[in-house]
mmCIF file of C-alpha atoms in Angstrom:
data_model
loop_
_atom_site.group_PDB
_atom_site.id
_atom_site.type_symbol
_atom_site.label_atom_id
_atom_site.label_comp_id
_atom_site.label_asym_id
_atom_site.label_seq_id
_atom_site.Cartn_x
_atom_site.Cartn_y
_atom_site.Cartn_z
ATOM 1 C CA MET A 1026 105.886 101.777 119.440
ATOM 2 C CA LYS A 1027 107.706 99.046 117.530
ATOM 3 C CA VAL A 1028 106.000 98.054 114.287
ATOM 4 C CA ASN A 1029 107.145 95.675 111.607
ATOM 5 C CA GLU A 1030 108.958 96.686 108.430
ATOM 6 C CA SER A 1031 105.879 96.240 106.262
ATOM 7 C CA ALA A 1032 103.800 98.529 108.475
ATOM 8 C CA GLU A 1033 106.611 101.110 108.478
ATOM 9 C CA ASN A 1034 106.713 101.029 104.668
ATOM 10 C CA TYR A 1035 102.960 101.519 104.413
ATOM 11 C CA LEU A 1036 103.010 104.422 106.876
ATOM 12 C CA GLU A 1037 105.924 106.055 105.044
ATOM 13 C CA THR A 1038 104.100 105.624 101.727
ATOM 14 C CA ILE A 1039 100.946 107.231 103.143
ATOM 15 C CA LEU A 1040 103.060 110.161 104.374
ATOM 16 C CA VAL A 1041 104.786 110.637 101.016
ATOM 17 C CA LEU A 1042 101.537 110.348 99.052
ATOM 18 C CA SER A 1043 99.781 112.795 101.388
ATOM 19 C CA GLN A 1044 102.466 115.362 100.535
ATOM 20 C CA LYS A 1045 101.745 114.943 96.800
ATOM 21 C CA ARG A 1046 97.950 114.767 96.715
ATOM 22 C CA PRO A 1047 94.960 116.070 98.645
ATOM 23 C CA VAL A 1048 93.734 112.599 99.717
ATOM 24 C CA VAL A 1049 95.239 109.122 99.896
ATOM 25 C CA ARG A 1050 93.241 105.980 99.102
ATOM 26 C CA SER A 1051 94.136 102.276 99.170
ATOM 27 C CA VAL A 1052 94.278 102.237 95.389
ATOM 28 C CA ASP A 1053 96.906 105.023 95.469
ATOM 29 C CA ILE A 1054 99.042 103.020 97.891
ATOM 30 C CA ALA A 1055 98.668 99.843 95.808
ATOM 31 C CA GLU A 1056 99.709 101.746 92.681
ATOM 32 C CA GLU A 1057 102.689 103.399 94.394
ATOM 33 C CA LEU A 1058 104.020 100.145 95.854
ATOM 34 C CA GLY A 1059 103.017 97.842 93.005
ATOM 35 C CA PHE A 1060 100.885 95.687 95.317
ATOM 36 C CA LYS A 1061 97.434 94.203 94.840
ATOM 37 C CA LYS A 1062 94.632 96.296 96.279
ATOM 38 C CA SER A 1063 93.526 93.292 98.376
ATOM 39 C CA SER A 1064 96.952 93.143 100.062
ATOM 40 C CA VAL A 1065 96.822 96.862 100.791
ATOM 41 C CA SER A 1066 93.301 96.513 102.220
ATOM 42 C CA VAL A 1067 94.502 93.883 104.711
ATOM 43 C CA ALA A 1068 97.442 96.091 105.706
ATOM 44 C CA MET A 1069 95.160 99.124 106.138
ATOM 45 C CA LYS A 1070 92.868 97.076 108.380
ATOM 46 C CA ASN A 1071 95.859 96.124 110.547
ATOM 47 C CA LEU A 1072 97.104 99.727 110.714
ATOM 48 C CA ARG A 1073 93.597 100.923 111.581
ATOM 49 C CA GLU A 1074 93.313 98.325 114.371
ATOM 50 C CA LYS A 1075 96.630 99.546 115.792
ATOM 51 C CA ASN A 1076 95.355 103.160 115.605
ATOM 52 C CA HIS A 1077 98.086 104.269 113.183
ATOM 53 C CA ILE A 1078 95.573 105.414 110.555
ATOM 54 C CA THR A 1079 91.966 106.463 110.228
ATOM 55 C CA VAL A 1080 89.855 105.752 107.152
ATOM 56 C CA THR A 1081 86.835 107.856 106.258
ATOM 57 C CA ARG A 1082 83.610 106.482 104.779
ATOM 58 C CA GLU A 1083 84.864 107.721 101.416
ATOM 59 C CA GLY A 1084 88.004 105.595 101.796
ATOM 60 C CA TYR A 1085 90.399 108.472 102.502
ATOM 61 C CA ILE A 1086 93.330 107.409 104.644
ATOM 62 C CA TYR A 1087 94.898 109.689 107.247
ATOM 63 C CA LEU A 1088 97.780 109.092 109.629
ATOM 64 C CA THR A 1089 96.994 109.335 113.321
ATOM 65 C CA GLU A 1090 99.471 110.967 115.676
ATOM 66 C CA SER A 1091 101.245 107.641 116.310
ATOM 67 C CA GLY A 1092 101.186 106.753 112.605
ATOM 68 C CA LYS A 1093 102.647 110.112 111.658
ATOM 69 C CA GLU A 1094 105.353 109.783 114.287
ATOM 70 C CA ILE A 1095 106.458 106.427 112.858
ATOM 71 C CA ALA A 1096 106.177 107.632 109.251
ATOM 72 C CA ASP A 1097 108.195 110.781 109.982
ATOM 73 C CA MET A 1098 110.919 108.741 111.682
ATOM 74 C CA ILE A 1099 111.190 106.253 108.805
ATOM 75 C CA TYR A 1100 111.065 109.009 106.176
ATOM 76 C CA GLU A 1101 113.813 110.970 107.941
ATOM 77 C CA ARG A 1102 115.986 107.854 108.077
ATOM 78 C CA HIS A 1103 115.333 107.151 104.400
ATOM 79 C CA GLN A 1104 116.210 110.683 103.315
ATOM 80 C CA LEU A 1105 119.366 110.894 105.422
ATOM 81 C CA LEU A 1106 120.679 107.441 104.525
ATOM 82 C CA SER A 1107 119.982 107.707 100.805
ATOM 83 C CA SER A 1108 121.574 111.161 100.500
ATOM 84 C CA TRP A 1109 124.577 109.980 102.530
ATOM 85 C CA LEU A 1110 125.062 106.954 100.279
ATOM 86 C CA VAL A 1111 124.828 109.153 97.179
ATOM 87 C CA SER A 1112 127.446 111.503 98.686
ATOM 88 C CA LEU A 1113 129.712 108.462 99.109
ATOM 89 C CA GLY A 1114 129.430 107.812 95.360
ATOM 90 C CA VAL A 1115 126.673 105.186 95.333
ATOM 91 C CA ASP A 1116 124.373 105.365 92.306
ATOM 92 C CA GLU A 1117 121.139 107.114 93.332
ATOM 93 C CA SER A 1118 118.800 104.232 92.486
ATOM 94 C CA ILE A 1119 120.956 101.797 94.467
ATOM 95 C CA ALA A 1120 121.279 104.276 97.346
ATOM 96 C CA VAL A 1121 117.492 104.662 97.565
ATOM 97 C CA GLU A 1122 116.993 100.890 97.499
ATOM 98 C CA ASP A 1123 119.672 100.265 100.130
ATOM 99 C CA ALA A 1124 118.397 103.085 102.345
ATOM 100 C CA CYS A 1125 114.940 101.515 102.205
ATOM 101 C CA ARG A 1126 116.320 98.321 103.712
ATOM 102 C CA MET A 1127 118.686 100.011 106.158
ATOM 103 C CA GLU A 1128 116.081 102.391 107.593
ATOM 104 C CA HIS A 1129 114.235 99.488 109.206
ATOM 105 C CA ILE A 1130 117.078 97.482 110.703
ATOM 106 C CA LEU A 1131 119.376 100.113 112.179
ATOM 107 C CA SER A 1132 119.133 100.545 115.923
ATOM 108 C CA GLN A 1133 118.346 104.034 117.144
ATOM 109 C CA GLU A 1134 121.856 104.236 118.608
ATOM 110 C CA SER A 1135 123.532 103.392 115.288
ATOM 111 C CA TYR A 1136 121.249 105.730 113.369
ATOM 112 C CA ASP A 1137 121.953 108.586 115.805
ATOM 113 C CA ALA A 1138 125.711 107.979 115.472
ATOM 114 C CA ILE A 1139 125.515 108.040 111.658
ATOM 115 C CA LYS A 1140 123.350 111.165 111.755
ATOM 116 C CA HIS A 1141 125.794 112.885 114.116
ATOM 117 C CA TYR A 1142 128.752 111.881 111.950
ATOM 118 C CA ILE A 1143 127.073 113.179 108.789
ATOM 119 C CA LYS A 1144 126.089 116.465 110.441
ATOM 120 C CA THR A 1145 129.573 117.103 111.846
ATOM 121 C CA HIS A 1146 131.535 116.005 108.773
ATOM 122 C CA THR A 1147 129.457 117.493 105.961
ATOM 123 C CA SER A 1148 128.560 120.924 107.303
ATOM 124 C CA ARG A 1149 131.379 123.035 106.008
#
């Protein structure tokens, strides 16, 4: 279920937006990411072809089971890594930016080790 970083970012954005609003449209994603609507439309077509999203006639975008699984994984990584960096003293805006890059390149093994370390060393 390997997808590229761009696809992971789009899926994560759809997840986050769907938690804030009743429906998600391409224009919402474009606004959130600061991208052109045409770029988002191409990405949505690719995600739809890979069965990671469905799009209704009205243009509402929903994550499929596989899309939600990827989005949840990336979002969890983002949350954990950014909060960990902040706890280490990194400025929040830098931590969020760095976590966004790190969440895509870390192997599952490295991520699991970091997660285990954080859980065992911060739960007092």
